[in-house]
Coordinates of N, CA, C and O in Angstrom, one line a residue:
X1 N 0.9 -1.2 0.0 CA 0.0 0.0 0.0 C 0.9 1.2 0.0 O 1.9 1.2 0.7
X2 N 0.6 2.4 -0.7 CA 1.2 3.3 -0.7 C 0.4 4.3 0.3 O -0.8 4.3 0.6
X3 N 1.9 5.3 0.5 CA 1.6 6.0 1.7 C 0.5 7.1 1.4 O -0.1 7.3 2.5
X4 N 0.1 7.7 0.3 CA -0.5 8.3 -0.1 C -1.9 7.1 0.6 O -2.6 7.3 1.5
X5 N -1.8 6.1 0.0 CA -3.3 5.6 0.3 C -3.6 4.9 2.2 O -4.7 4.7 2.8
X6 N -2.4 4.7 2.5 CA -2.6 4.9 3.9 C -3.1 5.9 4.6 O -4.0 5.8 5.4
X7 N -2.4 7.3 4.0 CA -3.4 8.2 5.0 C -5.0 8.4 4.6 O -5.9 8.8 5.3
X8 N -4.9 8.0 3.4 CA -6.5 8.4 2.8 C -7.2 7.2 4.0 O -7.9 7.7 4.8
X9 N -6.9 6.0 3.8 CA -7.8 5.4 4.7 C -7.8 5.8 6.2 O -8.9 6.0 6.7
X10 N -6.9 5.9 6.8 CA -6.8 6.8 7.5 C -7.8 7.8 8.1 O -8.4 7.9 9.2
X11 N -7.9 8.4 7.0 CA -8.7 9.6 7.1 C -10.3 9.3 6.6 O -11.2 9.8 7.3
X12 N -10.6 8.5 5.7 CA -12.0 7.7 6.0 C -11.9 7.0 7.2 O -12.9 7.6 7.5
X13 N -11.6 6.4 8.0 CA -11.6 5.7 9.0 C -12.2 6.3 10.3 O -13.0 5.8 11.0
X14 N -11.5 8.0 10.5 CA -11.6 8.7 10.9 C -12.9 9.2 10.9 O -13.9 9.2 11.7
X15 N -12.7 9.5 9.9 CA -14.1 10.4 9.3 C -15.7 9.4 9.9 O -16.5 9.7 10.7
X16 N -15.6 8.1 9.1 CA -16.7 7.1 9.7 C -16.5 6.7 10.9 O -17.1 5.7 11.2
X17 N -15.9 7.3 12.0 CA -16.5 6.8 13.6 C -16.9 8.3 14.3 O -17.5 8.5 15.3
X18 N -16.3 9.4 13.1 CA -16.6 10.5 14.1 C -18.3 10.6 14.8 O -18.7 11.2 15.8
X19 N -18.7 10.2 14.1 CA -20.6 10.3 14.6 C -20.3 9.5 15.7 O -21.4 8.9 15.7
X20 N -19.7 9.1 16.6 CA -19.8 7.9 17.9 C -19.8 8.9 18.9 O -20.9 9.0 19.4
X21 N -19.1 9.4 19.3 CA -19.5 10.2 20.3 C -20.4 11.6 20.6 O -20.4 12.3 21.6
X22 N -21.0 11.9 19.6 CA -21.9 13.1 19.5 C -23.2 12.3 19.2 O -24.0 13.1 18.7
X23 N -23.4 11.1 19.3 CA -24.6 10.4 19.5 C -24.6 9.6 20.8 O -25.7 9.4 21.3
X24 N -23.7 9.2 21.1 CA -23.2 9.1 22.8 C -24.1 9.6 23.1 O -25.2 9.1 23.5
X25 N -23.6 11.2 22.7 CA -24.0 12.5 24.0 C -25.5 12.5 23.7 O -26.2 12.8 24.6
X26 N -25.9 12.3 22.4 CA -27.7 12.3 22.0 C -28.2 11.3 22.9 O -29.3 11.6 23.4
X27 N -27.9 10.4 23.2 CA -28.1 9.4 24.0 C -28.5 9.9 25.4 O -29.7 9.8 25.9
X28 N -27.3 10.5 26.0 CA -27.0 10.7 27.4 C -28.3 11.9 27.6 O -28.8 11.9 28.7
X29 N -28.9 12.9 26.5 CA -29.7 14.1 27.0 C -30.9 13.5 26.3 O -32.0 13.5 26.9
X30 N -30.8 12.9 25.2 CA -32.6 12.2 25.5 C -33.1 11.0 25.8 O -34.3 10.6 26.0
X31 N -31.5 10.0 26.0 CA -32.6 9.1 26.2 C -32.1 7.7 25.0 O -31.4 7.9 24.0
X32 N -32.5 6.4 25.3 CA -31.9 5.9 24.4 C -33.2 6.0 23.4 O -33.0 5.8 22.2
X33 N -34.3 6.1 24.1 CA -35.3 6.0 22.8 C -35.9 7.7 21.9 O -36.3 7.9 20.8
X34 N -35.9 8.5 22.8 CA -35.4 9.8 22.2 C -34.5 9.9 21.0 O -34.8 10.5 19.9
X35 N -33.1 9.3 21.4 CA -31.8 9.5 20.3 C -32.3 8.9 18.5 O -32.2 9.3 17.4
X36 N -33.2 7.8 19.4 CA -33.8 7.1 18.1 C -34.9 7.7 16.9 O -35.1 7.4 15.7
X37 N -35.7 9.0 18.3 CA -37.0 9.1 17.3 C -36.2 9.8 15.8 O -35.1 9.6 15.2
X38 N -37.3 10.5 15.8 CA -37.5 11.5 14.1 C -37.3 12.8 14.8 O -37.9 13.4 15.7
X39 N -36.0 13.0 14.0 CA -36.1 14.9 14.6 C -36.9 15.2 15.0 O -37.9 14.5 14.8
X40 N -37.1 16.9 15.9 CA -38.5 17.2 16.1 C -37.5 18.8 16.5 O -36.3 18.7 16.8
X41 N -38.2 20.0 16.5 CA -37.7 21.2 16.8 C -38.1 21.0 18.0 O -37.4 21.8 18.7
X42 N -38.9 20.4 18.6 CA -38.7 20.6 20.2 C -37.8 19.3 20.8 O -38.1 18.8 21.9
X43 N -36.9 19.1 20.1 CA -36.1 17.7 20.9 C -35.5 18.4 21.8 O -35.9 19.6 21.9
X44 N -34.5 18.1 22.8 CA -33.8 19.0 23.9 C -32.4 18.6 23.0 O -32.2 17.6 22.3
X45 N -31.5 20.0 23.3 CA -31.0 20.5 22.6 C -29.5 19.5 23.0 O -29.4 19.2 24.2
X46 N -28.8 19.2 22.2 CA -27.4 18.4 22.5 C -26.4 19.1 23.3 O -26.6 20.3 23.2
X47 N -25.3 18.7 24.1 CA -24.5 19.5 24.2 C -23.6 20.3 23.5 O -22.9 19.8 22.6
X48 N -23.6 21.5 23.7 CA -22.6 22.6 22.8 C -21.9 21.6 22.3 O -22.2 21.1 21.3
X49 N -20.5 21.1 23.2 CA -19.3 20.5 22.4 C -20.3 19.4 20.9 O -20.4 19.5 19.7
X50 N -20.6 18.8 21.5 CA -21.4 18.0 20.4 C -21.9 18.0 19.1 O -21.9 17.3 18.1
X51 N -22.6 19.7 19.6 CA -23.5 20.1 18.3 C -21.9 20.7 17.2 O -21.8 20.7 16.0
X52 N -21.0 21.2 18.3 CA -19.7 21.8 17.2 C -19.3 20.3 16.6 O -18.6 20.3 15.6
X53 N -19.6 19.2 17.3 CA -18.8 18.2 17.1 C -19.5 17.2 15.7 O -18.8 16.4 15.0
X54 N -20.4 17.4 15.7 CA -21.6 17.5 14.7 C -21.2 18.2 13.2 O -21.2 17.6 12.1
X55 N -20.9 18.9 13.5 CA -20.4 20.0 11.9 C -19.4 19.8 11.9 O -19.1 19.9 10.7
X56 N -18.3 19.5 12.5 CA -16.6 19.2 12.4 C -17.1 17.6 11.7 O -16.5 17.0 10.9
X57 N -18.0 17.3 12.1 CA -18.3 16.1 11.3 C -18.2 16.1 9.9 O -17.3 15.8 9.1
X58 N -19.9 16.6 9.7 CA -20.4 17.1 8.5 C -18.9 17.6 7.1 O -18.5 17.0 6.1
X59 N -18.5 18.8 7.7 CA -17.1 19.5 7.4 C -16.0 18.9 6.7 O -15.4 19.2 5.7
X60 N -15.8 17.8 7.6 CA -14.6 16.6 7.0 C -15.4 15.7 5.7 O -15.1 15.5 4.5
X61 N -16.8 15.5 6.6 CA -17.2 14.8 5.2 C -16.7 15.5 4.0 O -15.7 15.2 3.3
X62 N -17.5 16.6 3.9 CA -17.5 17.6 2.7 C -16.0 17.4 2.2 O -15.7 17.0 1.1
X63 N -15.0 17.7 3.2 CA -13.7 17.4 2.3 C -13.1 16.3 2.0 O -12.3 16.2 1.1
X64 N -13.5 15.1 3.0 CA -12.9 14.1 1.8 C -13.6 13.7 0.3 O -13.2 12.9 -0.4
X65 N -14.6 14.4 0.2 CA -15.3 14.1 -1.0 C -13.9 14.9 -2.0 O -13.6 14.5 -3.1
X66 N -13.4 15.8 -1.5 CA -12.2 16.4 -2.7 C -11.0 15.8 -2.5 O -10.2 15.6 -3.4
X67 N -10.9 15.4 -1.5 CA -9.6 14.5 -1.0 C -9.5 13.3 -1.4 O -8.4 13.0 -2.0
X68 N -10.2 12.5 -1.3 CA -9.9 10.8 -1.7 C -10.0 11.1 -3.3 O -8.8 10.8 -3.7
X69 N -10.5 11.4 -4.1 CA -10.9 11.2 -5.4 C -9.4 11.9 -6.2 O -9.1 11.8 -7.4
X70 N -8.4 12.5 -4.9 CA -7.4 13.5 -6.1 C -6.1 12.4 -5.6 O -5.2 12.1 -6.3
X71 N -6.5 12.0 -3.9 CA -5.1 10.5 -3.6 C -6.0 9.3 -4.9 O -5.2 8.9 -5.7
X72 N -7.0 9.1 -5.0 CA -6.9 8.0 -5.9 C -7.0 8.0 -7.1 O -7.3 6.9 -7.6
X73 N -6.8 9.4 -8.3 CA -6.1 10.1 -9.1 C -4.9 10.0 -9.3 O -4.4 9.6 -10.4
X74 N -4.0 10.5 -7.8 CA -2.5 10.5 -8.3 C -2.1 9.0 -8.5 O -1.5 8.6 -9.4
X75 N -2.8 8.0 -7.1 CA -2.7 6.6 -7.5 C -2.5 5.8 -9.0 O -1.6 5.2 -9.7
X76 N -3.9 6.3 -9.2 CA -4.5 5.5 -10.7 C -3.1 6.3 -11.7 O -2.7 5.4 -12.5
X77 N -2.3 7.4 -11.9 CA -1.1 7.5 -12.3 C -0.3 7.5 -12.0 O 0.4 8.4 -12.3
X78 N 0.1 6.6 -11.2 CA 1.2 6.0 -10.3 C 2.2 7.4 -9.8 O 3.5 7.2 -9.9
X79 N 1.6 9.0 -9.3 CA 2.5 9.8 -8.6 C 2.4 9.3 -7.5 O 1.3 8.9 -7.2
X80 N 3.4 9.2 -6.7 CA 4.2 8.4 -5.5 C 5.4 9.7 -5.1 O 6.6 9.4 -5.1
X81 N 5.0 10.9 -4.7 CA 6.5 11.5 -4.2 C 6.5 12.0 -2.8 O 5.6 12.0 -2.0
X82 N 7.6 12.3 -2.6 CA 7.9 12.7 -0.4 C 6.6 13.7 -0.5 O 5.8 13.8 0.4
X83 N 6.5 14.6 -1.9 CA 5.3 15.9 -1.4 C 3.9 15.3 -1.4 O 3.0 15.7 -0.7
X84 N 3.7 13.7 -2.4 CA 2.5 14.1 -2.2 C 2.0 12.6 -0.8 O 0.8 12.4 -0.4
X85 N 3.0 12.1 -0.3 CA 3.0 11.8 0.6 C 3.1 12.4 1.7 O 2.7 11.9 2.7
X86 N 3.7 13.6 1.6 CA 3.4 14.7 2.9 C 1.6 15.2 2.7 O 0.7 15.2 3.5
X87 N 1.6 15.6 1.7 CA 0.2 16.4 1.4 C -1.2 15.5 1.9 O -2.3 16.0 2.3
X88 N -0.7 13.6 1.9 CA -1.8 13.1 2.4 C -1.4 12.9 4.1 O -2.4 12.5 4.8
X89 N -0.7 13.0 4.6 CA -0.4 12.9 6.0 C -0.8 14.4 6.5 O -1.7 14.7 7.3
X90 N 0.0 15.3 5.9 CA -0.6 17.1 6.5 C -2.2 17.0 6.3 O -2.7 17.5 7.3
X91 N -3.2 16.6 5.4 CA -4.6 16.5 5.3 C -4.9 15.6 6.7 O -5.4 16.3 7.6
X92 N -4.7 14.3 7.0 CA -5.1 13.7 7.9 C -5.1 14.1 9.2 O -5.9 13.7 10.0
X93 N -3.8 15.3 9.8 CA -3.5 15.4 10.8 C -4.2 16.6 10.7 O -4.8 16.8 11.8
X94 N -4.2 17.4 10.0 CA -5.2 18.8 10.3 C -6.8 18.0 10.2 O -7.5 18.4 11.2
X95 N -7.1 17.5 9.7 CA -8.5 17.3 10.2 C -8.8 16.5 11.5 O -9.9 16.6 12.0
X96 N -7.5 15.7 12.1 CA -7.9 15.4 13.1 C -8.0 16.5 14.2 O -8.8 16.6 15.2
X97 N -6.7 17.5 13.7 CA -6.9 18.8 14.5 C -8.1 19.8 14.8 O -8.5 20.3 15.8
X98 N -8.5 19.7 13.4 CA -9.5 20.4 13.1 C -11.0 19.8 13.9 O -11.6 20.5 14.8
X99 N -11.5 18.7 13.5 CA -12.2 18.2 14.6 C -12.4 18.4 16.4 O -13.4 18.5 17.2
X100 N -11.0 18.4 16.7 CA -11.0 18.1 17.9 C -11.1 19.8 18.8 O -11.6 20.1 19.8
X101 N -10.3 20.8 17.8 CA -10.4 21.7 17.8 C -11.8 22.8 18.2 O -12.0 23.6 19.1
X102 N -12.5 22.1 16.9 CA -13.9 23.0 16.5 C -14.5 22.0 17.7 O -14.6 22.8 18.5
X103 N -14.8 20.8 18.2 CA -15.0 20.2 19.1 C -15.0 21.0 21.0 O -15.9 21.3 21.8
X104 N -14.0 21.2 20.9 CA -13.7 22.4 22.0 C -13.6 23.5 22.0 O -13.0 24.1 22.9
X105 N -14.2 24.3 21.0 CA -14.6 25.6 20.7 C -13.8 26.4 20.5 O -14.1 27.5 20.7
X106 N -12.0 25.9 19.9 CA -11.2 26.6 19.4 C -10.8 27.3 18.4 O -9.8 26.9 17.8
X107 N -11.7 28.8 17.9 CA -11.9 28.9 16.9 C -10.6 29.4 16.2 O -10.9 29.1 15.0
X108 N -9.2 30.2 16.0 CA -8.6 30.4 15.5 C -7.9 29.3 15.0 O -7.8 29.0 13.8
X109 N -7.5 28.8 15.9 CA -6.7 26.9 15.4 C -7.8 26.2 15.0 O -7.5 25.1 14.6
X110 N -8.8 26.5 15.0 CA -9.5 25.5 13.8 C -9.4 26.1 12.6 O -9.6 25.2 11.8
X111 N -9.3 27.2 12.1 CA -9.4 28.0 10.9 C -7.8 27.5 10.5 O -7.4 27.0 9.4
X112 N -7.3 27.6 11.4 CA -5.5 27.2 10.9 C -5.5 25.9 10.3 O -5.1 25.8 9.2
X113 N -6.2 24.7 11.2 CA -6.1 23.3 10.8 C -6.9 23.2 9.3 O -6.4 22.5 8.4
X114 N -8.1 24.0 9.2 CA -8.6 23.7 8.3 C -8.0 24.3 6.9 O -8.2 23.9 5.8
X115 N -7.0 25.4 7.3 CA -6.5 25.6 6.1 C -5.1 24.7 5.7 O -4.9 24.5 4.5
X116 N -4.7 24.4 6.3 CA -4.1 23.2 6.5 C -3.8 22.1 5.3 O -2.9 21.8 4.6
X117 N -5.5 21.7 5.6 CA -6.1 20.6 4.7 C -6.6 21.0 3.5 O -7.0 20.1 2.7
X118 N -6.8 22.2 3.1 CA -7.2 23.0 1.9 C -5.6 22.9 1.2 O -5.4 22.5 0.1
X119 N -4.8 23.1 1.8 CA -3.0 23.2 1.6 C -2.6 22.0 0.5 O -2.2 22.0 -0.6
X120 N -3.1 20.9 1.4 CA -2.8 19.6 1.0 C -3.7 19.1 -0.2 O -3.4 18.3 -1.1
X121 N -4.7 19.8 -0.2 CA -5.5 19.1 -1.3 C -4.9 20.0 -3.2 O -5.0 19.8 -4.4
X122 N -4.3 21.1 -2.3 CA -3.5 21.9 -3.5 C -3.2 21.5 -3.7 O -3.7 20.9 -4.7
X123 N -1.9 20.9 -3.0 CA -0.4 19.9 -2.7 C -0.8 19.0 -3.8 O 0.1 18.8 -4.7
X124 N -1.9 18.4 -3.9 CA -2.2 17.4 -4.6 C -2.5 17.4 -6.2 O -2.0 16.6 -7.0
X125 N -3.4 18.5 -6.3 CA -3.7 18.7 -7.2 C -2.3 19.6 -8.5 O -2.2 19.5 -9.8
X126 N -1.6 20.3 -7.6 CA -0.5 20.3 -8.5 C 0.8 19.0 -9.0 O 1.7 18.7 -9.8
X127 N 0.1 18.4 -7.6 CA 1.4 16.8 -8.2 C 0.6 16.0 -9.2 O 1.1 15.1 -9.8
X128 N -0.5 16.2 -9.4 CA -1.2 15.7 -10.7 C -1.2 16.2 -11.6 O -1.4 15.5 -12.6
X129 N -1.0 17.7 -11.7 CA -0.8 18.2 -13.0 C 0.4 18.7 -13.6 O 0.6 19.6 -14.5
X130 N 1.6 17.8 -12.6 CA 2.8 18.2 -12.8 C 3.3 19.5 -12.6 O 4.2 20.1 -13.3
X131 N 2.6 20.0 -11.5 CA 3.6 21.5 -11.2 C 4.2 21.6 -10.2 O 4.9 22.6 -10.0

């Protein structure tokens, strides 16, 4: 496996457990049969960290939808270099940042982490197009 595709999984890996503990916490304030119903505007409201933890969710989704598709791009043309193997480890580790960050209500270092991961998906897209 190449390192490029290590961190990508990685970073799906990531990405699919983050809903575990901000459904925990849905758990813990309504209830286990609450967490289950159908939304409702009058549900009781999640905890702060959660609901941030919620969109740091959402957020990552959104970017690996640009991220995996440009590691399994450079793949499918066998680019393999130290940059674009940094560019998928700097993506993985700012979104973990970025998560945990927006999680605890850190809002400058999350703007940092998240640009970060905007950096890397450059990173990427110029090692595919040879620049």
């Amino acid at each position: 496996m190449s390192k490029e595709l290590y961190w990508l999984v990685l970073a799906v890996a990531m990405t699919g457990l983050l809903w575990v503990p901000y459904i925990l916490d849905r758990i813990m304030v309504r209830g286990t049969v609450g967490a289950m119903a159908n939304p409702s505007p009058t549900d009781t409201p999640q905890s702060a960290w959660a609901q941030r933890m919620n969109a740091a969710h959402a957020n990552t989704v959104e970017n690996i939808v640009v991220f995996a598709p440009l590691v399994l791009t450079a793949q499918a043309l066998n680019i393999h270099t130290a940059s674009t193997a940094f560019a998928c480890a700097l993506f993985f580790w700012c979104r973990l940042i970025y998560v945990a960050v927006y999680t605890a209500g850190i809002p400058v270092v999350r703007t940092l982490a998240f640009t970060g991961g905007f950096v890397a998906q450059v990173m990427l897209v110029l090692a595919i197009f040879g620049m």
